[in-house]
Short mmCIF file of C-alpha atoms and ligand atoms in Angstrom, two decimals:
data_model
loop_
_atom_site.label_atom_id
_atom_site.label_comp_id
_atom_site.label_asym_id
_atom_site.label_seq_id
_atom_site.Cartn_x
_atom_site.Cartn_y
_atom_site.Cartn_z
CA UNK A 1 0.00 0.00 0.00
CA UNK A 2 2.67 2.80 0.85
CA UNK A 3 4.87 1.34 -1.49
CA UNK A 4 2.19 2.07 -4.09
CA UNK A 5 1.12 5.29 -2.77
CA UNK A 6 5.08 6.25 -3.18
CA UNK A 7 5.35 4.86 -6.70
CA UNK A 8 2.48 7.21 -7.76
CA UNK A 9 3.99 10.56 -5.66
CA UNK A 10 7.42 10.34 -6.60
CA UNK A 11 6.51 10.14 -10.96
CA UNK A 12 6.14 13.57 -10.70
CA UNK A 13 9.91 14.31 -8.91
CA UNK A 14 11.64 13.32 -12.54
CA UNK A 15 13.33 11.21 -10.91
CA UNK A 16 14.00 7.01 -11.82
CA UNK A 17 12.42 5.02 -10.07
CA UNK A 18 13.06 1.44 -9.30
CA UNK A 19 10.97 -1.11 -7.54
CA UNK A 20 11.49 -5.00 -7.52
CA UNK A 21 8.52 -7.30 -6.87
CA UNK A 22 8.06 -10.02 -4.79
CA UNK A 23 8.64 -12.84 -6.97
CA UNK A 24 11.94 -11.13 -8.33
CA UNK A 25 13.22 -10.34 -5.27
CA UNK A 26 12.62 -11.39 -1.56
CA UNK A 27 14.00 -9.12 0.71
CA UNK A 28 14.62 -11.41 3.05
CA UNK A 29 17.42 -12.56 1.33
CA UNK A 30 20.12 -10.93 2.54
CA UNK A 31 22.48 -11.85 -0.74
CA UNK A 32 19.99 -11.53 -3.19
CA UNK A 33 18.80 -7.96 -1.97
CA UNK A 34 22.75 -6.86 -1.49
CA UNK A 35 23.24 -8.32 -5.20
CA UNK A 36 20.20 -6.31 -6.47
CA UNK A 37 21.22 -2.83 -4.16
CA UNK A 38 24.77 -3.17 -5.49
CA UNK A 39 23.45 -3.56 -9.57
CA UNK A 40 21.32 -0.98 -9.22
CA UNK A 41 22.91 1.29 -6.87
CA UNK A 42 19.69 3.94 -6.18
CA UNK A 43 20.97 7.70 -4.82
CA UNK A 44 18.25 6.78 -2.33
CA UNK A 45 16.15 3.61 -0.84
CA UNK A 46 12.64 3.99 1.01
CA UNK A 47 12.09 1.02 3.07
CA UNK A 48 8.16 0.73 3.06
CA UNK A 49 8.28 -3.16 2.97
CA UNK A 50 7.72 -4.83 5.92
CA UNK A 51 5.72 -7.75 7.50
CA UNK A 52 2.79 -5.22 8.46
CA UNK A 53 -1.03 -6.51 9.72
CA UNK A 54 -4.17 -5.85 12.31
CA UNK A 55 -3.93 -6.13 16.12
CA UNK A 56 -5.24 -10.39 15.45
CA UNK A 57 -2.20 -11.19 13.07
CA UNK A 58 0.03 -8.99 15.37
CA UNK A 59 -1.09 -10.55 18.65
CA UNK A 60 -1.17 -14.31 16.81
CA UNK A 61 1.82 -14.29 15.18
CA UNK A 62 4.73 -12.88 16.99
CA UNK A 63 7.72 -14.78 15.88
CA UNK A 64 6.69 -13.84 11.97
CA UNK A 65 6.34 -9.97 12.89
CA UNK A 66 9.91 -10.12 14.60
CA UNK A 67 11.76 -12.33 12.04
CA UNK A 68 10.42 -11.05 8.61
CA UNK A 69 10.85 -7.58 9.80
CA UNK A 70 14.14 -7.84 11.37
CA UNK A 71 15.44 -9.39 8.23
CA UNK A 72 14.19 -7.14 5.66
CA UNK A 73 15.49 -4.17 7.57
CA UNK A 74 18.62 -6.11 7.73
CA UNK A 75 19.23 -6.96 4.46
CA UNK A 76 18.05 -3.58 2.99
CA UNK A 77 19.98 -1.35 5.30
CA UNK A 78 23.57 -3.20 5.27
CA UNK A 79 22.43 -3.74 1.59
CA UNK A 80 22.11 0.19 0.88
CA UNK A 81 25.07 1.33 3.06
CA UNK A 82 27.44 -1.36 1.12
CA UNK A 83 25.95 0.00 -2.34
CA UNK A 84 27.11 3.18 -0.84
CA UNK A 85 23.64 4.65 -0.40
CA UNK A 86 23.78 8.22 1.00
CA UNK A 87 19.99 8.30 1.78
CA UNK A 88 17.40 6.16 3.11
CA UNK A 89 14.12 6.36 4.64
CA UNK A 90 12.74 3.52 6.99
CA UNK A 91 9.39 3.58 7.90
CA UNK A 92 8.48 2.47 11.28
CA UNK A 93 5.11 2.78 13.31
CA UNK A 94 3.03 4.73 16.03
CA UNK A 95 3.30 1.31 18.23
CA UNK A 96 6.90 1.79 18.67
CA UNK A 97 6.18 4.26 21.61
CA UNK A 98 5.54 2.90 24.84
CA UNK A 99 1.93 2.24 25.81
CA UNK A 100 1.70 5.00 28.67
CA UNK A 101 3.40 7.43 26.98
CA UNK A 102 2.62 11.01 27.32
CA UNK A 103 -0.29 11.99 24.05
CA UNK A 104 0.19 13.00 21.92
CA UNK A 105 3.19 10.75 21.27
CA UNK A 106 6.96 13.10 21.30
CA UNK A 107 9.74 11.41 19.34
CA UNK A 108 12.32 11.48 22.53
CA UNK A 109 9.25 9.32 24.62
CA UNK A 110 11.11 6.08 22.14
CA UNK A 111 12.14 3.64 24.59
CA UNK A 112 11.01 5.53 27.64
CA UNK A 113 8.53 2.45 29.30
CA UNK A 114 7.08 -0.87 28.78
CA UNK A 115 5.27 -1.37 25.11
CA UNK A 116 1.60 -2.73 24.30
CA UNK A 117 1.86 -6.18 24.25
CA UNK A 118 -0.15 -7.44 21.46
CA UNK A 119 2.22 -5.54 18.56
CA UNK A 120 5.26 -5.72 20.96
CA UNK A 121 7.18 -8.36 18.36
CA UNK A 122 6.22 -5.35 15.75
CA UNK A 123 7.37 -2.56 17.49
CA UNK A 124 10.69 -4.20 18.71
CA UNK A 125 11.88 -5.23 15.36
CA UNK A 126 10.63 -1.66 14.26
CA UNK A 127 13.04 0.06 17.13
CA UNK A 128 15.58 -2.20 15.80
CA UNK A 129 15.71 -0.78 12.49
CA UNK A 130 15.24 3.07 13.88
CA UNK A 131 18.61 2.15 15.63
CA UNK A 132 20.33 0.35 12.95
CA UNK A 133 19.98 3.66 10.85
CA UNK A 134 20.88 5.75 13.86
CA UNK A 135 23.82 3.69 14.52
CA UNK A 136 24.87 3.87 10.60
CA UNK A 137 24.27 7.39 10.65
CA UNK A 138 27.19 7.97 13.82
CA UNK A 139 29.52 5.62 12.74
CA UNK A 140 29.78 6.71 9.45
CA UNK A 141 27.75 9.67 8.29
CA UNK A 142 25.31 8.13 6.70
CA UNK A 143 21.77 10.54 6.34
CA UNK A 144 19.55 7.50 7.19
CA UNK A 145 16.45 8.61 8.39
CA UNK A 146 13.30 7.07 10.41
CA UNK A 147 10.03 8.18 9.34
CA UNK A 148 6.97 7.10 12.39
CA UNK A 149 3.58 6.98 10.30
CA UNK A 150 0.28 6.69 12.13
CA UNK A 151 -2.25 4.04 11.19
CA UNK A 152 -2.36 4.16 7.45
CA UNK A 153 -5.54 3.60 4.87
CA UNK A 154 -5.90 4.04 1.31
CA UNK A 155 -5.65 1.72 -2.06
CA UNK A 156 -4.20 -1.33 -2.01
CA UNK A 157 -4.88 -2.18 1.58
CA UNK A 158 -4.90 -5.54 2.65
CA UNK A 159 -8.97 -6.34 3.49
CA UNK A 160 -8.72 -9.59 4.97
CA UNK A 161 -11.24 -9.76 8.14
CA UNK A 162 -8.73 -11.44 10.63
CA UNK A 163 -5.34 -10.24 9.46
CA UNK A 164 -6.15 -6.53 8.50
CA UNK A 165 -6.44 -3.23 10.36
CA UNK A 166 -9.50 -1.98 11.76
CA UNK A 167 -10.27 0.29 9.04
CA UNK A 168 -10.08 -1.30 5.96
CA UNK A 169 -11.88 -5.01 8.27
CA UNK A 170 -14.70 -2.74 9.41
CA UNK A 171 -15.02 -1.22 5.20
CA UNK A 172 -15.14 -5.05 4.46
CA UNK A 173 -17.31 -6.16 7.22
CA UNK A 174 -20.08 -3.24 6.32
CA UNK A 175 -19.67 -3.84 2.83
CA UNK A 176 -20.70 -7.53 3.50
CA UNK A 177 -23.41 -6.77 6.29
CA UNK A 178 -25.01 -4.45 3.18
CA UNK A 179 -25.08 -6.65 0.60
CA UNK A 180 -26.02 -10.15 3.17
CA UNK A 181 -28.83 -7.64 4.40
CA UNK A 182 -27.16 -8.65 7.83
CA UNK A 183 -28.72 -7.03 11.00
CA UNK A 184 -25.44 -6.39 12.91
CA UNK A 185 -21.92 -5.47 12.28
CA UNK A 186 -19.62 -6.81 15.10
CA UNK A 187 -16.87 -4.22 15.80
CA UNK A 188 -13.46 -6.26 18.09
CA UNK A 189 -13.40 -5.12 21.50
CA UNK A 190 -15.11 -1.89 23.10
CA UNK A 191 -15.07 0.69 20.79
CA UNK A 192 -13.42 2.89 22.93
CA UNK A 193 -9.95 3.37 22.15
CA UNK A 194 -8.94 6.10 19.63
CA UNK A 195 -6.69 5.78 16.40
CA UNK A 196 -5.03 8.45 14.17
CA UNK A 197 -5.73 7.78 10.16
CA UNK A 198 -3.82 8.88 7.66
CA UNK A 199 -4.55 8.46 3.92
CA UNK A 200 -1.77 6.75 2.12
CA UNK A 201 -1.46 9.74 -0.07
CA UNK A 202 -0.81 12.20 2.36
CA UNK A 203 1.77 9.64 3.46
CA UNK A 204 3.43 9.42 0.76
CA UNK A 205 3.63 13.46 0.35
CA UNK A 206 4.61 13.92 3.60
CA UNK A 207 7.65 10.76 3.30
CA UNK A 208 9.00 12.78 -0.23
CA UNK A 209 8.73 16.05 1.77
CA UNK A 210 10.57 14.50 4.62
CA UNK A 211 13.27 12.53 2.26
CA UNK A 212 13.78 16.42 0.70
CA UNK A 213 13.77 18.20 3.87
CA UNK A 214 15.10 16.40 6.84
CA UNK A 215 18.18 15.07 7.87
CA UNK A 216 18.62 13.77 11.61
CA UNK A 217 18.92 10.84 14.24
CA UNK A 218 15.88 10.87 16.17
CA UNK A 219 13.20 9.80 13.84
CA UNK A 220 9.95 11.59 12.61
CA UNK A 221 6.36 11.27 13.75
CA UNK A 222 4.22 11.51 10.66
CA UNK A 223 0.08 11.91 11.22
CA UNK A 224 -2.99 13.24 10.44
CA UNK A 225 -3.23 15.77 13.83
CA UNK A 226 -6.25 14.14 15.43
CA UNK A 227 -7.77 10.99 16.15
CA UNK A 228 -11.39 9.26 17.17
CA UNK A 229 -12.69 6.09 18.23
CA UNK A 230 -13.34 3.26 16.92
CA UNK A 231 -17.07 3.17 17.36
CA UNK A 232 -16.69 6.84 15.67
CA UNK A 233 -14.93 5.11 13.03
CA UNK A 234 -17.41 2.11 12.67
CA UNK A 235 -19.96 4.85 12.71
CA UNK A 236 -18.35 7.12 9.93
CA UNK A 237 -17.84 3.81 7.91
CA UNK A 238 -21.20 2.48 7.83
CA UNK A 239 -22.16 5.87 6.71
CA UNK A 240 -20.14 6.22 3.88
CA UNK A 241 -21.00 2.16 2.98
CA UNK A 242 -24.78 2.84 3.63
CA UNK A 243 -25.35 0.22 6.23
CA UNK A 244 -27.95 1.48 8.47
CA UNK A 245 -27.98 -2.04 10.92
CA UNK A 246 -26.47 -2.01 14.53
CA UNK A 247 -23.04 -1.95 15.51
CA UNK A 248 -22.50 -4.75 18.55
CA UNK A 249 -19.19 -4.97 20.30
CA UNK A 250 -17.35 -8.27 20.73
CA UNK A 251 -15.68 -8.13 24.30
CA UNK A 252 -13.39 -10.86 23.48
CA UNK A 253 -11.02 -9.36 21.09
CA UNK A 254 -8.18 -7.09 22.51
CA UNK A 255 -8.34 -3.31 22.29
CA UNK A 256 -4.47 -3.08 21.87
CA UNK A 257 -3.40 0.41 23.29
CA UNK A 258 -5.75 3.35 24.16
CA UNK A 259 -4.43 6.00 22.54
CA UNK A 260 -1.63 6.62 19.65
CA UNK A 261 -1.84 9.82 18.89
CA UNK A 262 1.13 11.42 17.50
CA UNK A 263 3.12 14.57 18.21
CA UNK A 264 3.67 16.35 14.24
CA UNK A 265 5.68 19.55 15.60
CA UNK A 266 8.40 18.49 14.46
CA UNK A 267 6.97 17.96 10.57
CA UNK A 268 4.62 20.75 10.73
CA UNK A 269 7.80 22.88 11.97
CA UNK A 270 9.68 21.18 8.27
CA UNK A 271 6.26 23.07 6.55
CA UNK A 272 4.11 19.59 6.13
CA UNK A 273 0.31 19.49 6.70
CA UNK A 274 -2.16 16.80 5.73
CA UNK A 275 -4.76 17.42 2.82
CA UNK A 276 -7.54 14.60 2.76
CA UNK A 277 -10.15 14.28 5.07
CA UNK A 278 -10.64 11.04 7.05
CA UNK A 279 -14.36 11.15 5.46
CA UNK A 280 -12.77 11.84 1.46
CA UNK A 281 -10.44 8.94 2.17
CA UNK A 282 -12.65 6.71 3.48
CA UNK A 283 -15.10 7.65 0.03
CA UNK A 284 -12.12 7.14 -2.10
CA UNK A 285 -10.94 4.07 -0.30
CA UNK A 286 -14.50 2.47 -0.78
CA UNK A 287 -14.87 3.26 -4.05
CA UNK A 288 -11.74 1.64 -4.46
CA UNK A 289 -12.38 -1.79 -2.58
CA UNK A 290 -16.04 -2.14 -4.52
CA UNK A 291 -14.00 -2.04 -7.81
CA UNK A 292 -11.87 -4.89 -6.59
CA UNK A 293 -14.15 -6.52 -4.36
CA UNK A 294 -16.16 -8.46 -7.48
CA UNK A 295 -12.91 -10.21 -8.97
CA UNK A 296 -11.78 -11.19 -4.98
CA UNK A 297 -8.44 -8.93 -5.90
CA UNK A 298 -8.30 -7.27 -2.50
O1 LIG B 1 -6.01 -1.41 13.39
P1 LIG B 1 -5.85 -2.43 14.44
O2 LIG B 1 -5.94 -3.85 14.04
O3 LIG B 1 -4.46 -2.31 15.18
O4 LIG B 1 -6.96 -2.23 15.60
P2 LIG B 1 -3.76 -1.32 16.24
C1 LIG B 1 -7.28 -0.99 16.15
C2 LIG B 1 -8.44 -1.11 17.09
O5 LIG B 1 -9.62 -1.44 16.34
C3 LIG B 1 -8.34 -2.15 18.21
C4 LIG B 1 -10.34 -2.46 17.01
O6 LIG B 1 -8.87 -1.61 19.39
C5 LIG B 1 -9.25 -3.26 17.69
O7 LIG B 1 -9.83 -4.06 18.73
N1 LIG B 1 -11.14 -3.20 16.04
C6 LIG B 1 -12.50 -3.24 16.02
C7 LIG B 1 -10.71 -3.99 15.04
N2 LIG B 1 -12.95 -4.06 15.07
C8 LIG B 1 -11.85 -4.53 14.43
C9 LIG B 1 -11.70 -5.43 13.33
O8 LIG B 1 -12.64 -5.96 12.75
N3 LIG B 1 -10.40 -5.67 12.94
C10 LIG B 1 -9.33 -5.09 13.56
N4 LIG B 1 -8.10 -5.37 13.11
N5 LIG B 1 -9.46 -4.28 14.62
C11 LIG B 1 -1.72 -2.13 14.88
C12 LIG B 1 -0.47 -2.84 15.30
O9 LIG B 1 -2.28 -1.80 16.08
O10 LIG B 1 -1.52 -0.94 14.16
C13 LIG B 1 0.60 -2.78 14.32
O11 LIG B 1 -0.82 -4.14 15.71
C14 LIG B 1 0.77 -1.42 13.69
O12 LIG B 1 1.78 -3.20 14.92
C15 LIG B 1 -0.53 -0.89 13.20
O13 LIG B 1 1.35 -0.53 14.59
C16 LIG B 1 -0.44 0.52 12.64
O14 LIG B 1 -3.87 0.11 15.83
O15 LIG B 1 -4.20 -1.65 17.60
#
């Protein structure tokens, strides 16, 4: 998805752009991505790949989160610096701060108390990689860069009901509840803690504007300012779907952390500020799902 989304914002930078998919290139592999890095040898690599997923595939698988990330991040990063890469932007994540922090979320609170449990695996291979550019960057003068994006939405999201994030599961499970004239729409947990969405687009802008514009150690909280619930979300979602049946709550599912919401001083400060609305996105996104929904392409 923010792969994608970068793609799309950086053909208008005249600049080359090259991308290798999946099936030509697993990251993973340490020699085959330090084989492709030192062929192709970019000016700059943005590390959007990673093992990514929903508070259930977070929570149930653990040992994938940790390993896949920890290797891609491995192989790309010693990949890039031996390529002699100059620049590089890793994305990271809003869980990466501990789970009491201070909202909304500073950049110095990294690493300042215990993490939420259920993405822990996530958020520890995530700090890894913040460090491993940090640690690049003082030894030897690299300009790698860490980029923290709130929860992201847009095209190309993954929609799967137990393995995706709440926003693009709940578009899904409306979606379905409309067309299965279905009574009720079960939402995970109890509604009440709050998320910060950004559209993919905006992302994207504000990870160029960031590649262009900043250059330090301690990484950089990218979001959209503000955050609701998720029963405000559910809400907003079966409103732009046009499901009018009741929302339940199912008690059994984890809430994950309360609150995420991040601290965009320092980007706003760099001369950054979101364009969509949560409600545009969420129109766009839909419109976007129904057109793949029919062929199952999601
Ligand atoms: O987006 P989400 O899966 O992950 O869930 P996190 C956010 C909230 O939505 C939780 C609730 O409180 C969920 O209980 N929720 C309600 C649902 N209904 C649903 C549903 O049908 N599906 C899902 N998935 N959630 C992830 C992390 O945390 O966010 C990752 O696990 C990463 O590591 C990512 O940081 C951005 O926002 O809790």
């Amino acid at each position: 998805m923010v792969g994608s989304a970068l793609v799309r914002r950086l053909a208008v930078e005249g600049c080359e752009i090259l991308t290798r998919p999946r099936d030509l290139l697993d990251l993973q592999d340490v020699v085959a991505t330090h084989r492709y890095l030192a062929d192709v040898r970019p000016d700059a690599v943005l590390l959007a790949a990673a093992k990514v997923g929903g508070i259930g595939a977070n929570a149930a698988q653990p040992a994938t989160f940790l390993s896949h990330n920890l290797a891609i991040q491995h192989a790309v990063i010693t990949g890039a610096f031996q390529a002699g890469v100059e620049k590089l932007l890793f994305l990271g994540s809003s869980c990466i701060y501990p789970k009491h922090a201070t909202q909304p979320l500073r950049e110095d609170a990294l690493m300042a108390g215990p993490l939420e449990p259920t993405n822990e695996a996530y958020a520890i291979a995530k700090i890894a990689g913040i460090k491993l550019c940090q640690a690049y960057r003082s030894q030897y003068g690299t300009d790698y860069v860490s980029v923290m994006p709130c929860n992201l939405y847009g095209p190309c999201d993954t929609f799967d009901l137990e393995t995706a994030h709440v926003l693009p599961a709940l578009m899904r499970k409306a979606h379905e509840a409309k067309r299965n004239a279905l009574d009720v729409l079960t939402v995970w947990g109890t509604g009440t803690p709050r998320r910060e969405f950004l559209h993919v687009n905006d992302a994207a802008d504000a990870l160029v504007h960031v590649l262009k514009t900043y250059s330090e150690a301690q990484p950089i909280n990218v979001g959209a300012g503000h955050d609701v619930t998720v029963s405000e979300l559910a809400e907003l979602i079966c409103d732009v779907v046009g499901y009018a049946g009741r929302i339940i709550y199912d008690h059994t599912r984890p809430d994950g952390t309360a609150r995420k919401l991040l601290s965009c001083d320092r980007l706003r400060a760099l001369g950054w500020r979101p364009r969509i609305a949560l409600r545009d996105g969420l129109d766009s996104t839909y419109q976007w799902f129904q057109e793949q929904y029919d062929d199952h392409a999601y």
